[in-house]
Short mmCIF file of C-alpha atoms in Angstrom, two decimals:
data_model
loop_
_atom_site.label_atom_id
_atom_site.label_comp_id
_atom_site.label_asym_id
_atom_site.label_seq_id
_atom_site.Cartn_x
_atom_site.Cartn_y
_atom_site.Cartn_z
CA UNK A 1 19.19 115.90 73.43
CA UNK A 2 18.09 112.69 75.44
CA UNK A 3 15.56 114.82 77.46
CA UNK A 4 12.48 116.22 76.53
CA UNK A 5 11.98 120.21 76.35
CA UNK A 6 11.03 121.68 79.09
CA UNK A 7 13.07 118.95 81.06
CA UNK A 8 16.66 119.35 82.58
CA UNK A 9 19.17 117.20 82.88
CA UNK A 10 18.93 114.93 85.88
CA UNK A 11 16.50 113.37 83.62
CA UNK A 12 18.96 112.17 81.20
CA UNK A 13 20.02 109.87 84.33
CA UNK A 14 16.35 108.80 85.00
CA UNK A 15 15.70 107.94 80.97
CA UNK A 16 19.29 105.49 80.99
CA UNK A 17 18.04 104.10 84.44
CA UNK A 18 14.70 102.78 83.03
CA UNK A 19 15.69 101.46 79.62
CA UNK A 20 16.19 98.47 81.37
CA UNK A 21 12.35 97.76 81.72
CA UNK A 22 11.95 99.85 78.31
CA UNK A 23 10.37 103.64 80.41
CA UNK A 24 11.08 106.26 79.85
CA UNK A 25 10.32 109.02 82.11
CA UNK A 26 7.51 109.22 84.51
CA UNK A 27 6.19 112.29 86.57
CA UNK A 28 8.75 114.88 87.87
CA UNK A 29 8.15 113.14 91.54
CA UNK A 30 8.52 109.34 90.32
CA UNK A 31 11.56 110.62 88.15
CA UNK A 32 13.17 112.44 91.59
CA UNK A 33 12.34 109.65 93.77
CA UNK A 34 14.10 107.15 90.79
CA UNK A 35 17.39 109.50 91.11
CA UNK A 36 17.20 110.00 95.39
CA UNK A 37 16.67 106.26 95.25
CA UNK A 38 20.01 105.44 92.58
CA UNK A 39 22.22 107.64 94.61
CA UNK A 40 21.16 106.64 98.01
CA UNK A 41 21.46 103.00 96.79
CA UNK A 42 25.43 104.17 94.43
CA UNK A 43 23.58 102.33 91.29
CA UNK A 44 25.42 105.10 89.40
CA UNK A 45 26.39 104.05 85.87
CA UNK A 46 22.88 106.13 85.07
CA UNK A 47 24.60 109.32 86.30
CA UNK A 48 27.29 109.17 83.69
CA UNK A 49 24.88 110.13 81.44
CA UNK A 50 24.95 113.78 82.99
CA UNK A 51 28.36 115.64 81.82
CA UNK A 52 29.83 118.88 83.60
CA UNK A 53 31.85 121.35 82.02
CA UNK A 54 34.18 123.79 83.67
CA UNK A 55 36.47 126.51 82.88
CA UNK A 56 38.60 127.05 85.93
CA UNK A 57 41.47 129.11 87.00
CA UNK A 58 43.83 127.51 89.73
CA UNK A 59 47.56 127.61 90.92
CA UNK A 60 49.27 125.16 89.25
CA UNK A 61 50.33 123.37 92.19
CA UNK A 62 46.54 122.54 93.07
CA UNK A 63 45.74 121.78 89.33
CA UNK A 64 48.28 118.56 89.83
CA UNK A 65 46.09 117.42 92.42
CA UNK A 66 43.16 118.40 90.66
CA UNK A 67 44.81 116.05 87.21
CA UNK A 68 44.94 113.27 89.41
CA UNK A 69 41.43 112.57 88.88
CA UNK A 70 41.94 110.89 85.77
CA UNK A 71 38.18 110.85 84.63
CA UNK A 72 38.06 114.14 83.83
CA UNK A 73 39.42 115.50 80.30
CA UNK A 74 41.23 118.22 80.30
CA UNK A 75 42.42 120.97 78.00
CA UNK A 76 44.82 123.71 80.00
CA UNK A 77 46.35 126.68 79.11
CA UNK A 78 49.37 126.10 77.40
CA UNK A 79 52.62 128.46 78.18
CA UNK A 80 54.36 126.76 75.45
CA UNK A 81 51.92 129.20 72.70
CA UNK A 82 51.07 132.00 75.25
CA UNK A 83 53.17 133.81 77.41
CA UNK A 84 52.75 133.43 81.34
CA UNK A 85 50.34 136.13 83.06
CA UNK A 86 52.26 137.79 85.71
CA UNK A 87 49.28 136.38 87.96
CA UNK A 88 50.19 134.16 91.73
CA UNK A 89 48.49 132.29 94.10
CA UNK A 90 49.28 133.85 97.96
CA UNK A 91 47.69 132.31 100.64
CA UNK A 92 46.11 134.37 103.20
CA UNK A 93 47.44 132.11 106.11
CA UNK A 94 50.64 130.22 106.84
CA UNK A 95 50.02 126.87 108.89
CA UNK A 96 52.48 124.41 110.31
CA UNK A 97 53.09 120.92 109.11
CA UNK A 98 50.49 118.50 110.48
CA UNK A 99 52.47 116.20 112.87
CA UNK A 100 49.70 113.14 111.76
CA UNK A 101 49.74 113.66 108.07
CA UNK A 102 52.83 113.65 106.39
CA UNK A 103 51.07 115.35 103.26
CA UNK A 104 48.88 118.30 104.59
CA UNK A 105 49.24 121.40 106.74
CA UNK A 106 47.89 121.32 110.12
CA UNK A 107 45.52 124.05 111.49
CA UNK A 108 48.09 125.69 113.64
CA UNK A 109 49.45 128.90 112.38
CA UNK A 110 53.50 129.07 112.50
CA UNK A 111 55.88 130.32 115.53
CA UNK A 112 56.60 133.61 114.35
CA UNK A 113 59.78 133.65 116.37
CA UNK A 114 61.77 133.25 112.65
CA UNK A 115 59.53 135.75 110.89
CA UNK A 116 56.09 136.88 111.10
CA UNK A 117 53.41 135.66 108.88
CA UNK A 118 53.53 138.89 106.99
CA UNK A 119 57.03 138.99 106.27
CA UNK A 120 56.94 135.26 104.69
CA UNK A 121 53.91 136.52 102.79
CA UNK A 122 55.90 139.18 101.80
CA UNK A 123 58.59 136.71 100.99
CA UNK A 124 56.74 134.83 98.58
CA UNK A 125 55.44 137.83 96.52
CA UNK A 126 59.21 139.09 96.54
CA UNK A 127 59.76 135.39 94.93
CA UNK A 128 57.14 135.51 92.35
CA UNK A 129 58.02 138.79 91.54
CA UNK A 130 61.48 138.09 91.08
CA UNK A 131 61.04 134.86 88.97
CA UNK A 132 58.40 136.66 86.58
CA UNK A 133 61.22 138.94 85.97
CA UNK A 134 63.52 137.06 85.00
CA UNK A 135 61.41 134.72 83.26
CA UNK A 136 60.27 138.31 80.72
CA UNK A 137 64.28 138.62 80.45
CA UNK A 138 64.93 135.05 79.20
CA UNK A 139 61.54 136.13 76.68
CA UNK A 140 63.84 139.08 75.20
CA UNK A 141 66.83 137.20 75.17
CA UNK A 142 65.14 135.29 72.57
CA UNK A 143 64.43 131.58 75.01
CA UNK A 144 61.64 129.88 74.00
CA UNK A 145 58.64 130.14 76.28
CA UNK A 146 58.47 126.36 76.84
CA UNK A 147 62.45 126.47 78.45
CA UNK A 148 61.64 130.12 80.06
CA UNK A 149 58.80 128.91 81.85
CA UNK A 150 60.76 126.41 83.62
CA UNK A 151 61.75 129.43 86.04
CA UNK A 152 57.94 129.75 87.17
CA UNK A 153 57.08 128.66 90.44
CA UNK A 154 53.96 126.66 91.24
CA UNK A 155 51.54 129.25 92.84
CA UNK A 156 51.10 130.28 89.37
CA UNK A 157 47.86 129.98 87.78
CA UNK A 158 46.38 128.72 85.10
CA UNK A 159 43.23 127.94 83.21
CA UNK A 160 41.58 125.40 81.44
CA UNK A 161 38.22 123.69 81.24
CA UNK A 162 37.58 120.41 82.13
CA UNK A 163 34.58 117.88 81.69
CA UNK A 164 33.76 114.98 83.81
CA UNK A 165 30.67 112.96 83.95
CA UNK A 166 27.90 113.21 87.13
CA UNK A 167 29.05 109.78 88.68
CA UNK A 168 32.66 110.75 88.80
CA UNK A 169 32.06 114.54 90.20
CA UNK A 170 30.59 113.23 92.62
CA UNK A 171 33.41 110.71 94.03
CA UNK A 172 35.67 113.79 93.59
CA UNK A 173 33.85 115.98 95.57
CA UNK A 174 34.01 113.26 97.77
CA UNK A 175 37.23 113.17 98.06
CA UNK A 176 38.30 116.79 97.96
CA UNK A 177 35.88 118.30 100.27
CA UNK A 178 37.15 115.86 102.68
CA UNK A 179 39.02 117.80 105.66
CA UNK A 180 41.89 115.86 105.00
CA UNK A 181 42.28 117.72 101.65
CA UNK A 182 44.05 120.47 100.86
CA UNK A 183 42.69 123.86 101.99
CA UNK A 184 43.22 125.33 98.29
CA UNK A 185 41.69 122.12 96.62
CA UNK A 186 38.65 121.89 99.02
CA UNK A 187 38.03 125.72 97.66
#
């Protein structure tokens, strides 16, 4: 534990920050005013002191995204041992392509002159439902679970917990709360 009891630990940040001048910690206030001032200022190697743990369950279309941030480590649920949880992603809303960003949706909903919102919706459960299926017959046929899962579409989810250090949360946050980001990853 690099912080003293009854201390939490933003302070683990403010102890790495002084050891330069060989301080330690000061009063809560000079210790908060140290941190406002290191972030304010991105002197942030002291943050990586701080690490954050998560268990999180996500489709495993936005967990590719979410991998992409290659400072975080990773240990995911694994449908090579375990068998698949008949368990899907549906959005809520179905938005056109944006016309300015070849990657992202826009924020207009879609002409419902092919088919309404809720029959596409309905669409994709029909899809999951119908790939589960025959991914549990492929099971009893005997197929491994690593070659049956291959029949899984990518609004699937899965779990696993991940750990990342303070200084490179924060330039993921950064970057996935930005409006440009993908509705499901900015969630």
């Amino acid at each position: 534990r690099l912080c003293p009891k009854g201390r939490t630990c933003e302070y683990a940040a403010v102890r790495a920050a002084r050891v330069s001048y060989g301080l330690g910690l000061k009063t809560p206030k000079e210790d908060t005013n140290l941190l406002n001032y290191l972030i304010r200022n991105y002197h942030t190697s002291p943050l990586e002191m701080i690490t954050l743990n998560f268990r999180i369950k996500i489709p495993i279309f936005v967990a590719r995204q979410f991998m992409r941030h290659r400072t975080f480590a990773f240990n995911e649920y694994s449908m090579r041992y375990s068998e698949a949880v008949n368990d899907f992603y549906i959005p809520d809303n179905l938005y056109t392509q944006c016309s300015n960003n070849k990657q992202g949706s826009s924020t207009e909903k879609i002409d419902e002159s092919c088919f309404s919102e809720e029959t596409l919706i309905n669409k994709i459960n029909l899809a999951n439902q119908q790939n589960f299926t025959i991914y549990k017959e492929l099971l009893g046929c005997g197929v491994s679970r690593e070659i049956a899962r291959g029949v899984l579409p990518t609004n699937i989810y899965t779990e696993m917990y991940c750990s990342v250090n303070l200084n490179n949360f924060f330039k993921f946050l950064n970057l996935r709360m930005d409006s440009h980001a993908q509705w499901e990853i900015q969630e």
